[in-house]
Tab-separated table of C-alpha atoms and ligand atoms in Angstrom:
chain	number	residue	atom	x	y	z
Z	315	MET	CA	-86.125	-100.980	74.700
Z	316	LYS	CA	-86.057	-103.485	71.851
Z	317	ILE	CA	-82.881	-105.519	71.566
Z	318	ASN	CA	-81.929	-107.583	68.578
Z	319	GLN	CA	-81.623	-111.183	69.787
Z	320	ALA	CA	-79.266	-112.204	67.013
Z	321	ALA	CA	-77.036	-109.238	67.706
Z	322	LEU	CA	-76.851	-110.046	71.391
Z	323	LEU	CA	-76.105	-113.685	70.750
Z	324	ALA	CA	-73.362	-112.556	68.435
Z	325	LEU	CA	-71.537	-110.649	71.146
Z	326	PRO	CA	-68.470	-112.860	71.442
Z	327	ALA	CA	-66.817	-110.631	74.007
Z	328	LEU	CA	-69.662	-110.808	76.500
Z	329	SER	CA	-68.756	-113.864	78.515
Z	330	SER	CA	-65.141	-112.835	78.884
Z	331	ALA	CA	-65.910	-109.167	79.478
Z	332	PHE	CA	-68.584	-109.999	82.029
Z	333	PRO	CA	-67.480	-113.160	83.806
Z	334	GLY	CA	-70.101	-112.495	86.487
Z	335	MET	CA	-72.736	-113.566	83.995
Z	336	GLY	CA	-71.772	-117.217	84.287
Z	337	GLY	CA	-73.458	-119.750	81.934
Z	338	VAL	CA	-76.431	-118.841	79.752
Z	339	ALA	CA	-78.344	-115.637	80.507
Z	340	SER	CA	-81.526	-114.362	78.913
Z	341	LYS	CA	-81.427	-111.357	76.627
Z	342	ALA	CA	-83.152	-109.154	79.241
Z	343	GLU	CA	-80.834	-110.312	82.042
Z	344	THR	CA	-77.790	-109.683	79.890
Z	345	GLU	CA	-78.931	-106.184	79.014
Z	346	LYS	CA	-79.732	-105.326	82.623
Z	347	PHE	CA	-76.394	-106.632	83.812
Z	348	ILE	CA	-74.392	-104.624	81.271
Z	349	ARG	CA	-76.352	-101.458	81.992
Z	350	ARG	CA	-75.922	-101.844	85.787
Z	351	GLN	CA	-72.182	-102.306	85.343
Z	352	TYR	CA	-71.991	-99.250	83.136
Z	353	GLU	CA	-74.009	-97.093	85.504
Z	354	ALA	CA	-71.982	-98.127	88.519
Z	355	GLU	CA	-68.790	-97.210	86.707
Z	356	ASN	CA	-70.185	-93.884	85.533
Z	357	LEU	CA	-71.739	-92.545	88.707
Z	358	GLU	CA	-69.506	-89.491	88.646
Z	359	LYS	CA	-70.421	-88.712	85.052
Z	360	ARG	CA	-74.140	-88.959	85.850
Z	361	GLN	CA	-73.690	-86.496	88.667
Z	362	THR	CA	-72.068	-84.100	86.193
Z	363	LEU	CA	-75.086	-84.561	83.933
Z	364	THR	CA	-77.532	-83.488	86.617
Z	365	THR	CA	-75.731	-80.147	86.753
Z	366	LEU	CA	-75.607	-79.731	82.980
Z	367	THR	CA	-77.788	-76.619	82.960
Z	368	GLY	CA	-75.323	-74.846	85.255
Z	369	THR	CA	-72.376	-76.149	83.224
Z	370	ILE	CA	-73.782	-74.749	80.006
Z	371	ALA	CA	-74.574	-71.432	81.645
Z	372	ALA	CA	-70.944	-71.260	82.788
Z	373	LEU	CA	-69.665	-72.054	79.286
Z	374	ALA	CA	-72.046	-69.614	77.621
Z	375	SER	CA	-71.100	-66.813	79.982
Z	376	THR	CA	-67.568	-66.900	78.579
Z	377	VAL	CA	-68.920	-66.217	75.102
Z	378	THR	CA	-69.334	-62.458	75.101
Z	379	GLY	CA	-65.789	-61.684	76.088
Z	380	LEU	CA	-64.381	-64.244	73.690
Z	381	LEU	CA	-66.403	-62.938	70.770
Z	382	GLY	CA	-64.965	-59.537	71.471
Z	383	SER	CA	-61.465	-60.921	71.034
Z	384	VAL	CA	-62.482	-62.631	67.763
Z	385	ALA	CA	-63.900	-59.458	66.295
Z	386	SER	CA	-60.646	-57.590	66.787
Z	387	SER	CA	-58.555	-60.242	65.030
Z	388	VAL	CA	-60.575	-61.165	61.954
Z	389	ASP	CA	-60.701	-60.093	58.366
Z	390	PRO	CA	-64.322	-59.086	57.620
Z	391	SER	CA	-64.167	-60.969	54.305
Z	392	ASN	CA	-64.212	-64.212	56.300
Z	393	LEU	CA	-67.675	-63.516	57.754
Z	394	ARG	CA	-70.026	-66.413	56.919
Z	395	PRO	CA	-72.566	-66.876	55.444
Z	396	GLU	CA	-71.896	-64.454	52.607
Z	397	ARG	CA	-74.736	-62.438	51.106
Z	398	ASP	CA	-77.002	-64.555	48.870
Z	399	PHE	CA	-76.322	-67.714	50.892
Z	400	THR	CA	-79.296	-67.997	53.166
Z	401	TYR	CA	-80.136	-70.561	55.799
Z	402	GLN	CA	-83.062	-72.864	55.146
Z	403	ALA	CA	-83.813	-75.937	57.276
Z	404	PRO	CA	-83.621	-79.114	55.179
Z	405	ALA	CA	-86.882	-80.592	53.888
Z	406	SER	CA	-87.638	-84.192	54.824
Z	407	THR	CA	-86.703	-85.211	51.261
Z	408	ASP	CA	-83.239	-83.579	51.461
Z	409	SER	CA	-80.324	-85.910	52.150
Z	410	ARG	CA	-78.326	-85.241	55.323
Z	411	GLY	CA	-75.962	-87.571	57.189
Z	412	PRO	CA	-73.006	-87.880	59.591
Z	413	CYS	CA	-70.961	-84.847	58.469
Z	414	PRO	CA	-71.968	-81.600	60.189
Z	415	GLY	CA	-69.705	-79.543	57.889
Z	416	LEU	CA	-71.330	-80.745	54.664
Z	417	ASN	CA	-74.869	-80.752	56.150
Z	418	LEU	CA	-74.409	-77.111	57.135
Z	419	LEU	CA	-73.075	-76.112	53.718
Z	420	ALA	CA	-76.185	-77.649	52.117
Z	421	ASN	CA	-78.443	-75.783	54.569
Z	422	TYR	CA	-77.038	-72.497	53.155
Z	423	ASN	CA	-76.993	-73.572	49.495
Z	424	TYR	CA	-73.172	-73.616	49.324
Z	425	LEU	CA	-73.972	-77.213	48.321
Z	426	PRO	CA	-77.231	-78.286	46.636
Z	427	ARG	CA	-79.971	-78.216	49.261
Z	428	ASN	CA	-81.146	-81.702	48.274
Z	429	GLY	CA	-77.835	-83.154	49.536
Z	430	HIS	CA	-76.810	-84.866	46.273
Z	431	VAL	CA	-73.368	-83.354	45.703
Z	432	THR	CA	-70.479	-83.615	43.241
Z	433	PHE	CA	-66.696	-83.609	43.618
Z	434	GLY	CA	-66.283	-80.085	42.213
Z	435	GLN	CA	-69.129	-78.619	44.257
Z	436	VAL	CA	-67.651	-79.981	47.506
Z	437	ILE	CA	-64.108	-78.763	46.738
Z	438	ASN	CA	-65.478	-75.243	46.188
Z	439	ALA	CA	-67.974	-75.194	49.047
Z	440	THR	CA	-65.639	-76.577	51.731
Z	441	SER	CA	-62.984	-74.037	50.803
Z	442	ARG	CA	-65.404	-71.123	50.607
Z	443	GLY	CA	-67.397	-71.988	53.728
Z	444	PHE	CA	-64.694	-73.339	56.055
Z	445	ASN	CA	-61.310	-72.866	54.315
Z	446	MET	CA	-60.634	-76.598	54.061
Z	447	GLY	CA	-57.443	-77.261	52.043
Z	448	ALA	CA	-57.994	-78.821	48.604
Z	449	ASP	CA	-55.679	-81.753	49.456
Z	450	LEU	CA	-57.733	-82.675	52.538
Z	451	ALA	CA	-61.023	-82.301	50.683
Z	452	THR	CA	-59.687	-84.396	47.786
Z	453	VAL	CA	-58.604	-87.274	50.026
Z	454	LEU	CA	-62.004	-87.316	51.777
Z	455	LEU	CA	-63.886	-87.002	48.518
Z	456	VAL	CA	-62.040	-89.759	46.700
Z	457	PHE	CA	-63.015	-92.223	49.405
Z	458	ALA	CA	-66.552	-90.901	49.667
Z	459	ILE	CA	-67.148	-91.250	45.927
Z	460	LEU	CA	-65.280	-94.528	45.566
Z	461	THR	CA	-66.990	-96.298	48.458
Z	462	ASP	CA	-70.255	-94.425	49.007
Z	463	GLY	CA	-71.118	-92.763	45.702
Z	464	ASP	CA	-71.115	-92.933	41.934
Z	465	ILE	CA	-67.835	-92.657	40.022
Z	466	ALA	CA	-69.426	-91.919	36.628
Z	467	THR	CA	-71.041	-88.708	37.916
Z	468	GLU	CA	-68.443	-88.093	40.693
Z	469	SER	CA	-71.336	-87.637	43.102
Z	470	PHE	CA	-72.709	-88.931	46.400
Z	471	TYR	CA	-75.497	-88.334	48.917
Z	472	LEU	CA	-74.791	-86.635	52.242
Z	473	GLY	CA	-76.910	-89.277	53.981
Z	474	SER	CA	-78.120	-92.179	51.875
Z	475	LEU	CA	-80.297	-92.969	48.893
Z	476	ASN	CA	-83.183	-95.145	50.071
Z	477	GLY	CA	-81.061	-96.498	52.909
Z	478	VAL	CA	-78.154	-97.493	50.625
Z	479	GLY	CA	-74.736	-95.863	50.156
Z	480	GLY	CA	-74.120	-92.199	50.828
Z	481	LEU	CA	-71.920	-91.029	53.702
Z	482	ASN	CA	-73.990	-93.146	56.108
Z	483	ARG	CA	-72.353	-96.279	54.689
Z	484	HIS	CA	-70.370	-97.712	57.590
Z	485	SER	CA	-66.615	-98.219	57.785
Z	486	THR	CA	-65.805	-96.711	54.428
Z	487	VAL	CA	-65.423	-93.046	55.337
Z	488	GLU	CA	-67.922	-93.126	58.217
Z	489	ALA	CA	-66.181	-94.488	61.278
Z	490	ASP	CA	-66.645	-95.854	64.770
Z	491	VAL	CA	-65.481	-93.617	67.648
Z	492	SER	CA	-66.905	-90.413	66.171
Z	493	PRO	CA	-66.898	-87.221	68.226
Z	494	ASN	CA	-70.655	-87.013	68.669
Z	495	ARG	CA	-72.245	-89.942	66.826
Z	496	GLU	CA	-72.684	-93.475	68.171
Z	497	ASP	CA	-70.959	-96.528	66.682
Z	498	TYR	CA	-72.870	-98.196	63.871
Z	499	TYR	CA	-73.279	-101.480	65.723
Z	500	LEU	CA	-74.322	-100.104	69.106
Z	501	GLY	CA	-76.651	-97.570	67.459
Z	502	CYS	CA	-78.249	-100.355	65.374
Z	503	GLY	CA	-77.243	-98.589	62.193
Z	504	ASP	CA	-77.740	-95.048	63.543
Z	505	ASN	CA	-74.264	-93.633	63.027
Z	506	HIS	CA	-75.475	-90.258	61.765
Z	507	HIS	CA	-77.681	-88.402	64.287
Z	508	VAL	CA	-76.038	-86.298	67.022
Z	509	SER	CA	-76.045	-88.341	70.234
Z	510	SER	CA	-77.362	-86.419	73.233
Z	511	ARG	CA	-75.308	-88.331	75.791
Z	512	LEU	CA	-72.084	-87.957	73.777
Z	513	PHE	CA	-72.504	-84.200	73.433
Z	514	ALA	CA	-73.284	-83.943	77.153
Z	515	GLN	CA	-69.971	-85.734	77.761
Z	516	ASN	CA	-68.215	-83.345	75.359
Z	517	VAL	CA	-69.681	-80.297	77.128
Z	518	GLY	CA	-68.433	-81.784	80.404
Z	519	TYR	CA	-64.874	-81.989	79.063
Z	520	ALA	CA	-65.052	-78.410	77.756
Z	521	TYR	CA	-66.202	-77.286	81.188
Z	522	LEU	CA	-63.351	-79.125	82.912
Z	523	SER	CA	-60.700	-77.650	80.603
Z	524	SER	CA	-58.845	-74.494	81.535
Z	525	SER	CA	-59.884	-72.803	78.276
Z	526	LYS	CA	-63.591	-73.725	78.744
Z	527	GLN	CA	-63.544	-74.479	75.026
Z	528	PHE	CA	-63.788	-77.380	72.603
Z	529	ASP	CA	-60.073	-77.110	71.948
Z	530	LEU	CA	-57.722	-79.954	70.972
Z	531	GLY	CA	-57.272	-80.920	74.644
Z	532	THR	CA	-61.036	-81.167	75.215
Z	533	MET	CA	-61.526	-83.133	72.007
Z	534	GLY	CA	-58.629	-85.453	72.932
Z	535	ASN	CA	-60.398	-86.233	76.214
Z	536	GLN	CA	-63.683	-86.808	74.376
Z	537	TYR	CA	-61.871	-89.225	72.041
Z	538	ALA	CA	-60.182	-91.076	74.919
Z	539	ALA	CA	-63.515	-91.622	76.717
Z	540	SER	CA	-65.270	-92.766	73.554
Z	541	ALA	CA	-62.410	-95.030	72.499
Z	542	SER	CA	-62.568	-96.759	75.912
Z	543	PHE	CA	-66.341	-97.085	75.608
Z	544	SER	CA	-66.128	-98.600	72.115
Z	545	LYS	CA	-63.311	-100.968	73.052
Z	546	LYS	CA	-65.395	-102.220	75.946
Z	547	TYR	CA	-68.890	-102.411	74.474
Z	548	ASN	CA	-68.508	-102.709	70.698
Z	549	PRO	CA	-67.217	-106.123	69.693
Z	550	TYR	CA	-67.163	-104.932	66.058
Z	551	LEU	CA	-65.050	-101.839	66.547
Z	552	TYR	CA	-63.348	-101.133	63.221
Z	553	TYR	CA	-60.222	-99.103	63.074
Z	554	PHE	CA	-59.403	-99.702	59.461
Z	555	PRO	CA	-56.892	-97.073	58.294
Z	556	PHE	CA	-59.171	-94.797	56.288
Z	557	PRO	CA	-62.147	-94.580	58.667
Z	558	GLN	CA	-59.581	-94.409	61.452
Z	559	ILE	CA	-58.029	-91.223	60.175
Z	560	VAL	CA	-61.451	-89.739	59.466
Z	561	SER	CA	-62.442	-90.511	63.051
Z	562	LEU	CA	-59.262	-88.988	64.472
Z	563	GLY	CA	-59.330	-86.071	62.054
Z	564	ALA	CA	-62.952	-85.294	62.926
Z	565	PHE	CA	-61.971	-84.595	66.561
Z	566	ALA	CA	-59.366	-82.112	65.305
Z	567	PHE	CA	-61.941	-80.590	62.907
Z	568	TYR	CA	-64.025	-79.306	65.824
Z	569	PRO	CA	-61.620	-76.559	66.895
Z	570	ASN	CA	-59.912	-76.110	63.547
Z	571	PHE	CA	-63.018	-75.617	61.408
Z	572	PHE	CA	-65.811	-74.732	63.829
Z	573	SER	CA	-64.005	-72.086	65.903
Z	574	ASN	CA	-65.148	-68.517	65.476
Z	575	GLY	CA	-62.039	-67.012	63.866
Z	576	THR	CA	-58.804	-68.935	63.255
Z	577	TYR	CA	-58.035	-71.536	65.914
Z	578	GLY	CA	-54.534	-70.900	67.242
Z	579	ALA	CA	-54.635	-67.276	66.039
Z	580	GLY	CA	-57.267	-65.689	68.255
Z	581	GLY	CA	-60.235	-67.828	67.184
Z	582	VAL	CA	-62.443	-69.475	69.784
Z	583	ALA	CA	-63.929	-72.978	69.864
Z	584	ASN	CA	-66.698	-71.878	72.188
Z	585	TYR	CA	-69.979	-73.537	73.128
Z	586	GLU	CA	-71.983	-71.061	71.083
Z	587	SER	CA	-70.140	-71.895	67.848
Z	588	ILE	CA	-69.821	-75.622	68.331
Z	589	SER	CA	-73.356	-76.383	69.509
Z	590	SER	CA	-74.910	-74.313	66.722
Z	591	ILE	CA	-72.725	-75.728	63.931
Z	592	ILE	CA	-73.248	-79.371	64.906
Z	593	GLY	CA	-76.956	-78.785	65.651
Z	594	ALA	CA	-77.117	-79.664	69.360
Z	595	LYS	CA	-79.833	-77.676	71.120
Z	596	PHE	CA	-80.036	-77.955	74.896
Z	597	ILE	CA	-83.550	-78.578	76.234
Z	598	LYS	CA	-83.572	-77.366	79.820
Z	599	SER	CA	-86.709	-79.231	80.846
Z	600	THR	CA	-85.262	-82.652	79.961
Z	601	GLY	CA	-81.534	-81.990	80.339
Z	602	GLN	CA	-81.032	-83.501	76.854
Z	603	PHE	CA	-79.704	-82.222	73.539
Z	604	GLN	CA	-82.120	-82.206	70.636
Z	605	TYR	CA	-80.581	-82.666	67.174
Z	606	VAL	CA	-81.576	-79.644	65.067
Z	607	PRO	CA	-80.365	-78.550	61.586
Z	608	GLU	CA	-76.762	-77.355	61.496
Z	609	GLN	CA	-76.424	-73.563	61.456
Z	610	TRP	CA	-73.670	-70.962	61.808
Z	611	PRO	CA	-74.087	-68.733	64.861
Z	612	ALA	CA	-74.454	-64.988	64.251
Z	613	TYR	CA	-71.227	-63.080	63.545
Z	614	TRP	CA	-69.213	-66.181	62.692
Z	615	TYR	CA	-65.877	-65.944	60.868
Z	616	ARG	CA	-64.284	-68.877	59.037
Z	617	ARG	CA	-60.585	-69.592	59.635
Z	618	ALA	CA	-58.368	-67.231	57.652
Z	619	THR	CA	-55.931	-69.834	56.303
Z	620	PRO	CA	-56.546	-73.231	54.682
Z	621	TYR	CA	-56.307	-76.297	56.943
Z	622	GLY	CA	-54.967	-79.231	54.943
Z	623	ALA	CA	-54.362	-82.968	55.105
Z	624	VAL	CA	-50.958	-82.945	56.768
Z	625	GLN	CA	-52.007	-80.433	59.454
Z	626	ALA	CA	-55.180	-82.422	60.157
Z	627	LEU	CA	-53.327	-85.708	60.503
Z	628	THR	CA	-50.563	-84.172	62.539
Z	629	ASP	CA	-53.079	-82.677	65.008
Z	630	ALA	CA	-54.859	-86.036	65.121
Z	631	LEU	CA	-51.651	-87.972	65.766
Z	632	VAL	CA	-50.156	-85.543	68.263
Z	633	SER	CA	-53.188	-84.352	70.248
Z	634	ILE	CA	-55.928	-86.972	69.859
Z	635	TYR	CA	-54.680	-90.495	69.147
Z	636	PRO	CA	-52.033	-90.817	71.913
Z	637	LYS	CA	-54.777	-90.299	74.516
Z	638	ASN	CA	-56.088	-93.794	73.835
Z	639	ILE	CA	-54.403	-95.881	71.168
Z	640	ILE	CA	-56.623	-98.192	69.130
Z	641	VAL	CA	-54.192	-100.313	67.159
Z	642	PRO	CA	-54.937	-100.528	63.470
Z	643	LEU	CA	-53.002	-102.927	61.298
Z	644	ALA	CA	-50.391	-100.328	60.557
Z	645	SER	CA	-46.996	-101.609	61.519
Z	646	GLN	CA	-45.889	-98.208	62.796
Z	647	ALA	CA	-48.724	-97.927	65.338
Z	648	GLY	CA	-47.599	-96.991	68.813
Z	649	THR	CA	-44.130	-96.015	67.663
Z	650	PRO	CA	-42.760	-92.548	66.941
Z	651	ASN	CA	-42.609	-93.633	63.296
Z	652	LEU	CA	-46.342	-93.251	62.678
Z	653	SER	CA	-46.510	-89.935	60.863
Z	654	ALA	CA	-49.040	-88.073	58.782
Z	655	ARG	CA	-47.069	-88.992	55.681
Z	656	ASP	CA	-47.078	-92.718	56.578
Z	657	LEU	CA	-50.837	-92.769	57.016
Z	658	LEU	CA	-51.605	-90.773	53.895
Z	659	CYS	CA	-49.275	-92.965	51.874
Z	660	ASP	CA	-50.726	-96.156	53.406
Z	661	ILE	CA	-54.079	-95.014	52.163
Z	662	TYR	CA	-52.784	-94.108	48.758
Z	663	GLN	CA	-51.125	-97.488	48.466
Z	664	GLY	CA	-53.951	-99.400	50.084
Z	665	ILE	CA	-56.692	-98.154	47.829
Z	666	ASN	CA	-56.885	-101.600	46.213
Z	667	SER	CA	-58.357	-103.025	49.391
Z	668	ILE	CA	-61.497	-100.894	49.231
Z	669	THR	CA	-64.672	-102.247	47.724
Z	670	PRO	CA	-66.489	-99.519	45.821
Z	671	LEU	CA	-70.221	-99.246	46.455
Z	672	GLY	CA	-72.144	-101.659	44.242
Z	673	LEU	CA	-69.111	-103.138	42.524
Z	674	ALA	CA	-68.782	-106.064	44.927
Z	675	GLY	CA	-65.543	-107.430	43.646
Z	676	ALA	CA	-66.268	-107.292	39.901
Z	677	LEU	CA	-62.681	-107.189	38.738
Z	678	GLY	CA	-62.958	-104.874	35.729
Z	679	ALA	CA	-65.175	-102.395	37.544
Z	680	THR	CA	-62.934	-102.392	40.622
Z	681	ALA	CA	-59.904	-101.703	38.445
Z	682	GLU	CA	-61.793	-98.828	36.868
Z	683	GLY	CA	-62.606	-97.458	40.343
Z	684	VAL	CA	-59.008	-97.701	41.473
Z	685	THR	CA	-57.774	-95.992	38.314
Z	686	TRP	CA	-60.247	-93.145	38.886
Z	687	ALA	CA	-59.254	-92.764	42.544
Z	688	LEU	CA	-55.544	-92.702	41.794
Z	689	SER	CA	-56.031	-90.156	39.019
Z	690	LYS	CA	-57.470	-87.788	41.648
Z	691	LEU	CA	-54.980	-88.542	44.434
Z	692	THR	CA	-51.740	-88.615	42.449
Z	693	PRO	CA	-51.654	-84.855	41.743
Z	694	VAL	CA	-52.086	-83.998	45.442
Z	695	ILE	CA	-50.120	-86.675	47.329
Z	696	GLY	CA	-48.387	-88.878	44.722
Z	697	ALA	CA	-44.795	-88.919	43.494
Z	698	GLY	CA	-43.593	-85.440	42.615
Z	699	THR	CA	-45.677	-83.716	45.333
Z	700	THR	CA	-44.460	-82.618	48.777
Z	701	LEU	CA	-45.526	-85.954	50.266
Z	702	GLY	CA	-44.275	-87.987	47.309
Z	703	CYS	CA	-46.066	-91.211	48.205
Z	704	PRO	CA	-44.791	-94.208	46.236
Z	705	LEU	CA	-47.414	-96.211	44.349
Z	706	SER	CA	-45.830	-99.621	44.413
Z	707	THR	CA	-46.644	-101.063	47.851
Z	708	LEU	CA	-49.963	-102.818	48.381
Z	709	SER	CA	-51.632	-102.942	51.783
Z	710	PRO	CA	-52.962	-106.127	53.378
Z	711	ASN	CA	-56.380	-107.051	52.022
Z	712	GLU	CA	-59.643	-106.259	53.738
Z	713	ASN	CA	-60.083	-109.689	55.358
Z	714	THR	CA	-57.055	-108.909	57.464
Z	715	PHE	CA	-58.503	-105.589	58.535
Z	716	PHE	CA	-62.027	-106.862	59.085
Z	717	THR	CA	-61.389	-109.893	61.238
Z	718	ASN	CA	-65.085	-110.281	62.097
Z	719	ALA	CA	-66.274	-109.397	58.617
Z	720	SER	CA	-68.899	-112.102	58.224
Z	721	SER	CA	-70.248	-112.144	61.803
Z	722	THR	CA	-73.512	-110.376	62.501
Z	723	GLY	CA	-72.634	-106.712	62.898
Z	724	GLY	CA	-69.525	-107.000	60.732
Z	725	PRO	CA	-69.208	-105.205	57.395
Z	726	GLY	CA	-70.208	-108.375	55.562
Z	727	LYS	CA	-73.391	-108.937	57.584
Z	728	ASN	CA	-75.396	-106.084	59.041
Z	729	PRO	CA	-77.649	-106.708	62.025
Z	730	ALA	CA	-81.183	-107.180	60.639
Z	731	SER	CA	-82.536	-104.278	62.663
Z	732	SER	CA	-80.040	-101.782	61.248
Z	733	THR	CA	-81.914	-101.126	58.005
Z	734	ALA	CA	-84.528	-99.027	59.791
Z	735	HIS	CA	-81.827	-96.641	61.024
Z	736	THR	CA	-79.765	-96.047	57.905
Z	737	GLY	CA	-81.939	-93.382	56.210
Z	738	ASN	CA	-81.367	-89.641	55.996
Z	739	ASN	CA	-81.275	-87.507	59.146
Z	740	VAL	CA	-84.541	-86.702	60.888
Z	741	TYR	CA	-84.182	-83.484	62.890
Z	742	ASN	CA	-85.789	-81.978	66.002
Z	743	LYS	CA	-85.537	-85.161	68.034
Z	744	VAL	CA	-83.387	-86.404	70.910
Z	745	TYR	CA	-81.183	-89.394	70.062
Z	746	PHE	CA	-79.412	-91.600	72.603
Z	747	PRO	CA	-80.323	-89.956	75.913
Z	748	VAL	CA	-78.438	-92.853	77.549
Z	749	ALA	CA	-75.303	-94.690	76.471
Z	750	PRO	CA	-76.012	-97.637	74.127
Z	751	VAL	CA	-73.999	-100.261	76.011
Z	752	VAL	CA	-75.949	-102.888	74.082
Z	753	PRO	CA	-77.327	-102.326	70.559
Z	754	THR	CA	-80.088	-99.744	70.963
Z	755	CYS	CA	-82.678	-100.217	68.248
E	1741	LIG	C1	-64.644	-82.767	51.887
E	1741	LIG	C2	-65.538	-83.676	51.994
E	1741	LIG	C3	-66.005	-84.295	53.260
E	1741	LIG	C4	-66.424	-85.579	53.384
E	1741	LIG	C5	-66.475	-86.605	52.284
E	1741	LIG	C6	-66.797	-85.782	54.762
E	1741	LIG	C7	-67.290	-86.953	55.270
E	1741	LIG	C8	-67.576	-87.190	56.596
E	1741	LIG	C9	-68.033	-88.434	57.134
E	1741	LIG	C10	-68.317	-89.683	56.332
E	1741	LIG	C11	-68.137	-88.292	58.460
E	1741	LIG	C12	-68.497	-89.352	59.487
E	1741	LIG	C13	-67.226	-89.745	60.150
E	1741	LIG	C14	-67.443	-90.463	61.446
E	1741	LIG	O1	-68.199	-91.418	61.466
E	1741	LIG	O2	-66.800	-90.082	62.424
E	1741	LIG	C15	-67.768	-86.957	58.780
E	1741	LIG	C16	-67.737	-86.470	60.058
E	1741	LIG	C17	-67.339	-85.214	60.356
E	1741	LIG	N1	-67.008	-84.229	59.465
E	1741	LIG	FE1	-66.937	-84.369	57.451
E	1741	LIG	N2	-66.606	-84.635	55.447
E	1741	LIG	C18	-66.136	-83.678	54.577
E	1741	LIG	C19	-65.874	-82.361	54.863
E	1741	LIG	C20	-65.963	-81.815	56.125
E	1741	LIG	C21	-65.783	-80.414	56.441
E	1741	LIG	C22	-65.518	-79.317	55.438
E	1741	LIG	C23	-65.900	-80.310	57.793
E	1741	LIG	C24	-65.816	-79.107	58.671
E	1741	LIG	C25	-66.015	-77.920	58.267
E	1741	LIG	C26	-66.175	-81.618	58.335
E	1741	LIG	C27	-66.336	-81.898	59.678
E	1741	LIG	C28	-66.678	-83.122	60.184
E	1741	LIG	C29	-66.800	-83.406	61.604
E	1741	LIG	C30	-66.515	-82.459	62.758
E	1741	LIG	C31	-67.221	-84.727	61.712
E	1741	LIG	C32	-67.504	-85.485	63.003
E	1741	LIG	C33	-68.952	-85.388	63.370
E	1741	LIG	C34	-69.256	-85.922	64.762
E	1741	LIG	O3	-69.231	-87.120	64.984
E	1741	LIG	O4	-69.504	-85.124	65.644
E	1741	LIG	N3	-66.212	-82.500	57.298
E	1741	LIG	N4	-67.446	-86.289	57.623
């Protein structure tokens, strides 16, 4: 395994986190030490992994009965894909990135197959394919276009354009502590391929749950384990408010959008649905998950009612976040006062602290970006709407959020090795068979 020397030297937390290391250790010694510690602490988990084949068989055997219950409670008009929307695996020139929902929609031509998408196309496709509420899609899109895309054409790439921008851009919308992707720093820039070891962990939590599903409880446990892992091994863990809510929301998206039928109203977040939609294919001979193009399973029904921004944040704050608090610089954190409205309004008010892609602080252009973003957000969450967020308060600036901004691995200075890993998704491969406790390049 190749380790980036500069990145290792930049690990400020190492000596305090691993006092056993003593004075100066070589790169190889350091890596070995961290891995040994990790493996000792995760013996139980590794034993679960050796029985993964049996675990999956047990999860899959619940499928037939559950599908029966879905079929009796769904409206046939919610069957997806609809006629004329056919699956086609992405070509190597098509842009795909960290979002399984959008990747899948492009694989069926609900979004352009080349993965270069516009605001209007995404609003329509996410509603039609998954019944995402327009308010939730708008909030996600504003940040995606502002920070990862092009305001003039209201467009962005699902992955990246020649390794730059797109949804792969770290800590804008893309976040650390993702359900089944590794952190940007520990993955050496690979924050967008499905991680085999993370999905194995997720399957383990589904198996241990009483529902045997990827429900909110299972996803809360997946979040808690990953949050602990990131706190311990990622010295550049960012929990800046917008990526933070995307990270938390994404855990709630698993059951709420990927269930067969409506989650909470007879729908099931079963292994068959989840593994197919996120593109995790179990390879029996290796015990690993290969990342394959995202696809709906046969006889899949989207949720019957829209799932919007307030529901998503409420699920995230009630079922996911309390399982392992990562404190952002939101004054309400850890108190009962942190509500969906507070976070949405913080974002609305804090939009000035975001640097749009390519604008790099040019005052006029930034102002133009902010004006554009607010013109989209005001009709859905501004004054006069149900949330009624005030415009007047400004959030702390980004230097406060990004305390390590200019250290190697921080948003101001990528590790040199990361460039090789920031391109569009490459499918039919296994990524991260073992946990990246040190940057895995
Ligand atoms: C509306 C526009 C959308 C944008 C701009 C967007 C963007 C993103 C981004 C940047 C990520 C990476 C976040 C991370 O690092 O954790 C992500 C992850 C995710 N998105 Fe989306 N998304 C959108 C719509 C959707 C829809 C419609 C769904 C579901 C149907 C969805 C489901 C997910 C899930 C489950 C993840 C977590 C993936 C994982 O780590 O396993 N997103 N999305």
